[in-house]
Amino acid sequence: MLDAACAANGEVLVVRIPSGARGVTVEPAHDRLGQRVAGAGEVVLDRVTVTPEQVLGRRPHDEESTAPFTALAEPALRLALCHVGLGIAEGALTEARDLSRGGRAHRLPGEDPDLFLTYGELASAAQTATAVVDRATDVMAQALDTGPHLDAEGAAGVAALVATAETVTSKAALRITARVLELADAPGLDRFWRNARVLTAHRPVAHRLRSIGEHYLNGSHRAVAAFR
């Protein structure tokens, strides 16, 4: 999702471009916390073709007057990052489970009820996050299919669900990636926590919760802007 200036009239358009489109390359950042495969770095666009179907709308000078459909650009990007966070959490939990099964953990699986309890809590957290993200993804897809006919109430509802997915996924990813370090002792297992920390560091949960609460309590239609 990005803004692009129209050469014909100077208008700023909000467009979506597939990452594998011709002319799109990624120059990764090698000096930051986390893995290069997380996509950190710069995206370079060189003569990338944009079709009319990829244009979400025009970006007005006044952010509050952005059309509901166009305003979905940022929540859609944040929702994609929710899937990244969910993948980090699931990957960490799966790797820790395989290590525990292999007997390389601090405590062998056996019949240890405390170990069962911990894995049960973490698996439940991951499954809860999956359910929330899946629901937000379905609602986002429906809103994108609606197109320019999407109203402010619909856009606000989508933004609220995305913010909820962000909140639940962030908490689950940080909790799971930290706890697996206590369950299994293996080189490289800490990479999951580092990646989760990078992903969530600049997205304060409290800000999201306030916006979710405002939307739930007052039915605010300005939620798309508020959830940024």
C-alpha positions as a Python dict, from the first residue, in 0.01 Angstrom:
ca = {
    (1, 'M'): (0, 0, 0),
    (2, 'L'): (148, 336, -97),
    (3, 'D'): (76, 686, -218),
    (4, 'A'): (157, 774, -578),
    (5, 'A'): (143, 1110, -757),
    (6, 'C'): (-53, 1112, -1081),
    (7, 'A'): (163, 1265, -1356),
    (8, 'A'): (-145, 1385, -1546),
    (9, 'N'): (-305, 1604, -1279),
    (10, 'G'): (-80, 1589, -973),
    (11, 'E'): (-337, 1411, -756),
    (12, 'V'): (-207, 1178, -487),
    (13, 'L'): (-354, 832, -531),
    (14, 'V'): (-360, 543, -284),
    (15, 'V'): (-261, 225, -467),
    (16, 'R'): (-189, -136, -385),
    (17, 'I'): (90, -316, -569),
    (18, 'P'): (169, -690, -545),
    (19, 'S'): (509, -749, -391),
    (20, 'G'): (607, -970, -685),
    (21, 'A'): (512, -718, -952),
    (22, 'R'): (766, -639, -1223),
    (23, 'G'): (988, -350, -1119),
    (24, 'V'): (946, -404, -742),
    (25, 'T'): (1263, -491, -550),
    (26, 'V'): (1345, -497, -180),
    (27, 'E'): (1678, -381, -43),
    (28, 'P'): (1699, -538, 305),
    (29, 'A'): (1843, -362, 609),
    (30, 'H'): (2127, -570, 755),
    (31, 'D'): (2190, -371, 1071),
    (32, 'R'): (1866, -393, 1267),
    (33, 'L'): (1725, -627, 1529),
    (34, 'G'): (1534, -919, 1384),
    (35, 'Q'): (1571, -1125, 1069),
    (36, 'R'): (1622, -997, 716),
    (37, 'V'): (1340, -1222, 598),
    (38, 'A'): (1102, -1005, 799),
    (39, 'G'): (1121, -756, 510),
    (40, 'A'): (1300, -469, 685),
    (41, 'G'): (1460, -223, 450),
    (42, 'E'): (1362, -21, 144),
    (43, 'V'): (1119, -106, -134),
    (44, 'V'): (1237, 24, -472),
    (45, 'L'): (981, 83, -750),
    (46, 'D'): (1113, 115, -1107),
    (47, 'R'): (853, 173, -1380),
    (48, 'V'): (591, -36, -1203),
    (49, 'T'): (263, -55, -1391),
    (50, 'V'): (-48, 36, -1189),
    (51, 'T'): (-387, -73, -1324),
    (52, 'P'): (-714, 111, -1245),
    (53, 'E'): (-821, -183, -1029),
    (54, 'Q'): (-520, -122, -802),
    (55, 'V'): (-620, 236, -725),
    (56, 'L'): (-810, 260, -397),
    (57, 'G'): (-889, 629, -437),
    (58, 'R'): (-753, 981, -402),
    (59, 'R'): (-573, 1111, -94),
    (60, 'P'): (-733, 1445, 3),
    (61, 'H'): (-541, 1719, 180),
    (62, 'D'): (-770, 1680, 482),
    (63, 'E'): (-718, 1337, 639),
    (64, 'E'): (-1061, 1343, 801),
    (65, 'S'): (-1230, 1367, 460),
    (66, 'T'): (-1064, 1059, 315),
    (67, 'A'): (-1319, 833, 148),
    (68, 'P'): (-1401, 522, 359),
    (69, 'F'): (-1276, 282, 92),
    (70, 'T'): (-950, 473, 46),
    (71, 'A'): (-899, 485, 422),
    (72, 'L'): (-879, 104, 429),
    (73, 'A'): (-524, 120, 289),
    (74, 'E'): (-354, 161, 626),
    (75, 'P'): (-567, -93, 819),
    (76, 'A'): (-504, -343, 538),
    (77, 'L'): (-128, -300, 578),
    (78, 'R'): (-151, -336, 956),
    (79, 'L'): (-362, -648, 913),
    (80, 'A'): (-89, -799, 694),
    (81, 'L'): (156, -736, 978),
    (82, 'C'): (-84, -914, 1216),
    (83, 'H'): (-40, -1225, 1001),
    (84, 'V'): (338, -1184, 1032),
    (85, 'G'): (309, -1162, 1410),
    (86, 'L'): (84, -1464, 1418),
    (87, 'G'): (334, -1659, 1210),
    (88, 'I'): (612, -1566, 1452),
    (89, 'A'): (409, -1689, 1751),
    (90, 'E'): (306, -2013, 1582),
    (91, 'G'): (660, -2077, 1460),
    (92, 'A'): (807, -2029, 1807),
    (93, 'L'): (550, -2256, 1969),
    (94, 'T'): (590, -2529, 1708),
    (95, 'E'): (969, -2528, 1733),
    (96, 'A'): (960, -2540, 2113),
    (97, 'R'): (714, -2830, 2102),
    (98, 'D'): (935, -3026, 1864),
    (99, 'L'): (1236, -2966, 2089),
    (100, 'S'): (1040, -3081, 2393),
    (101, 'R'): (931, -3395, 2213),
    (102, 'G'): (1293, -3460, 2121),
    (103, 'G'): (1397, -3454, 2486),
    (104, 'R'): (1625, -3152, 2455),
    (105, 'A'): (1420, -2935, 2687),
    (106, 'H'): (1500, -2856, 3050),
    (107, 'R'): (1226, -3102, 3145),
    (108, 'L'): (1125, -3407, 2946),
    (109, 'P'): (759, -3416, 2841),
    (110, 'G'): (670, -3744, 3014),
    (111, 'E'): (373, -3687, 3242),
    (112, 'D'): (469, -3342, 3368),
    (113, 'P'): (138, -3160, 3438),
    (114, 'D'): (308, -2821, 3472),
    (115, 'L'): (456, -2855, 3124),
    (116, 'F'): (117, -2956, 2989),
    (117, 'L'): (-38, -2654, 3157),
    (118, 'T'): (215, -2414, 3006),
    (119, 'Y'): (178, -2554, 2656),
    (120, 'G'): (-200, -2548, 2697),
    (121, 'E'): (-194, -2179, 2788),
    (122, 'L'): (37, -2087, 2502),
    (123, 'A'): (-151, -2297, 2246),
    (124, 'S'): (-478, -2135, 2356),
    (125, 'A'): (-325, -1788, 2318),
    (126, 'A'): (-209, -1872, 1965),
    (127, 'Q'): (-546, -2018, 1866),
    (128, 'T'): (-730, -1715, 2007),
    (129, 'A'): (-510, -1480, 1806),
    (130, 'T'): (-568, -1691, 1495),
    (131, 'A'): (-945, -1668, 1536),
    (132, 'V'): (-938, -1290, 1577),
    (133, 'V'): (-703, -1235, 1283),
    (134, 'D'): (-909, -1467, 1060),
    (135, 'R'): (-1227, -1275, 1141),
    (136, 'A'): (-1061, -940, 1072),
    (137, 'T'): (-925, -1077, 743),
    (138, 'D'): (-1268, -1197, 630),
    (139, 'V'): (-1429, -862, 714),
    (140, 'M'): (-1149, -672, 541),
    (141, 'A'): (-1193, -884, 227),
    (142, 'Q'): (-1565, -811, 225),
    (143, 'A'): (-1501, -438, 264),
    (144, 'L'): (-1250, -437, -22),
    (145, 'D'): (-1500, -621, -240),
    (146, 'T'): (-1760, -354, -159),
    (147, 'G'): (-1528, -95, -313),
    (148, 'P'): (-1617, 275, -333),
    (149, 'H'): (-1969, 201, -205),
    (150, 'L'): (-1830, 127, 143),
    (151, 'D'): (-1972, 368, 401),
    (152, 'A'): (-1804, 528, 702),
    (153, 'E'): (-1968, 290, 948),
    (154, 'G'): (-1840, -12, 760),
    (155, 'A'): (-1488, 127, 740),
    (156, 'A'): (-1489, 209, 1112),
    (157, 'G'): (-1600, -144, 1195),
    (158, 'V'): (-1318, -291, 987),
    (159, 'A'): (-1064, -60, 1153),
    (160, 'A'): (-1189, -166, 1497),
    (161, 'L'): (-1149, -535, 1414),
    (162, 'V'): (-799, -478, 1277),
    (163, 'A'): (-703, -289, 1594),
    (164, 'T'): (-839, -578, 1800),
    (165, 'A'): (-636, -825, 1593),
    (166, 'E'): (-325, -612, 1647),
    (167, 'T'): (-379, -602, 2022),
    (168, 'V'): (-445, -974, 2064),
    (169, 'T'): (-167, -1079, 1828),
    (170, 'S'): (92, -848, 1985),
    (171, 'K'): (23, -980, 2335),
    (172, 'A'): (22, -1341, 2218),
    (173, 'A'): (342, -1309, 2015),
    (174, 'L'): (539, -1142, 2293),
    (175, 'R'): (413, -1384, 2557),
    (176, 'I'): (468, -1699, 2353),
    (177, 'T'): (812, -1604, 2220),
    (178, 'A'): (932, -1517, 2570),
    (179, 'R'): (793, -1829, 2740),
    (180, 'V'): (933, -2077, 2488),
    (181, 'L'): (1282, -1975, 2598),
    (182, 'E'): (1194, -2128, 2937),
    (183, 'L'): (1060, -2448, 2780),
    (184, 'A'): (1343, -2537, 2543),
    (185, 'D'): (1715, -2470, 2532),
    (186, 'A'): (1833, -2445, 2174),
    (187, 'P'): (2048, -2202, 1973),
    (188, 'G'): (1847, -1955, 1771),
    (189, 'L'): (1518, -1994, 1955),
    (190, 'D'): (1551, -1635, 2075),
    (191, 'R'): (1508, -1510, 1717),
    (192, 'F'): (1131, -1541, 1753),
    (193, 'W'): (1127, -1301, 2049),
    (194, 'R'): (1356, -1057, 1870),
    (195, 'N'): (1133, -1056, 1562),
    (196, 'A'): (818, -1015, 1771),
    (197, 'R'): (975, -726, 1960),
    (198, 'V'): (1072, -547, 1639),
    (199, 'L'): (722, -591, 1499),
    (200, 'T'): (541, -459, 1807),
    (201, 'A'): (783, -196, 1941),
    (202, 'H'): (621, 102, 1766),
    (203, 'R'): (258, -2, 1811),
    (204, 'P'): (149, 74, 2170),
    (205, 'V'): (-135, -151, 2282),
    (206, 'A'): (-286, 114, 2511),
    (207, 'H'): (-350, 347, 2217),
    (208, 'R'): (-530, 70, 2028),
    (209, 'L'): (-740, -24, 2331),
    (210, 'R'): (-857, 335, 2380),
    (211, 'S'): (-966, 358, 2017),
    (212, 'I'): (-1140, 20, 2036),
    (213, 'G'): (-1318, 133, 2351),
    (214, 'E'): (-1428, 461, 2194),
    (215, 'H'): (-1569, 278, 1893),
    (216, 'Y'): (-1747, 21, 2110),
    (217, 'L'): (-1892, 279, 2350),
    (218, 'N'): (-1979, 564, 2115),
    (219, 'G'): (-1994, 394, 1775),
    (220, 'S'): (-1749, 650, 1645),
    (221, 'H'): (-1727, 667, 1266),
    (222, 'R'): (-1391, 838, 1282),
    (223, 'A'): (-1228, 514, 1393),
    (224, 'V'): (-1027, 469, 1073),
    (225, 'A'): (-831, 784, 1157),
    (226, 'A'): (-830, 718, 1531),
    (227, 'F'): (-676, 373, 1499),
    (228, 'R'): (-357, 505, 1337),
}
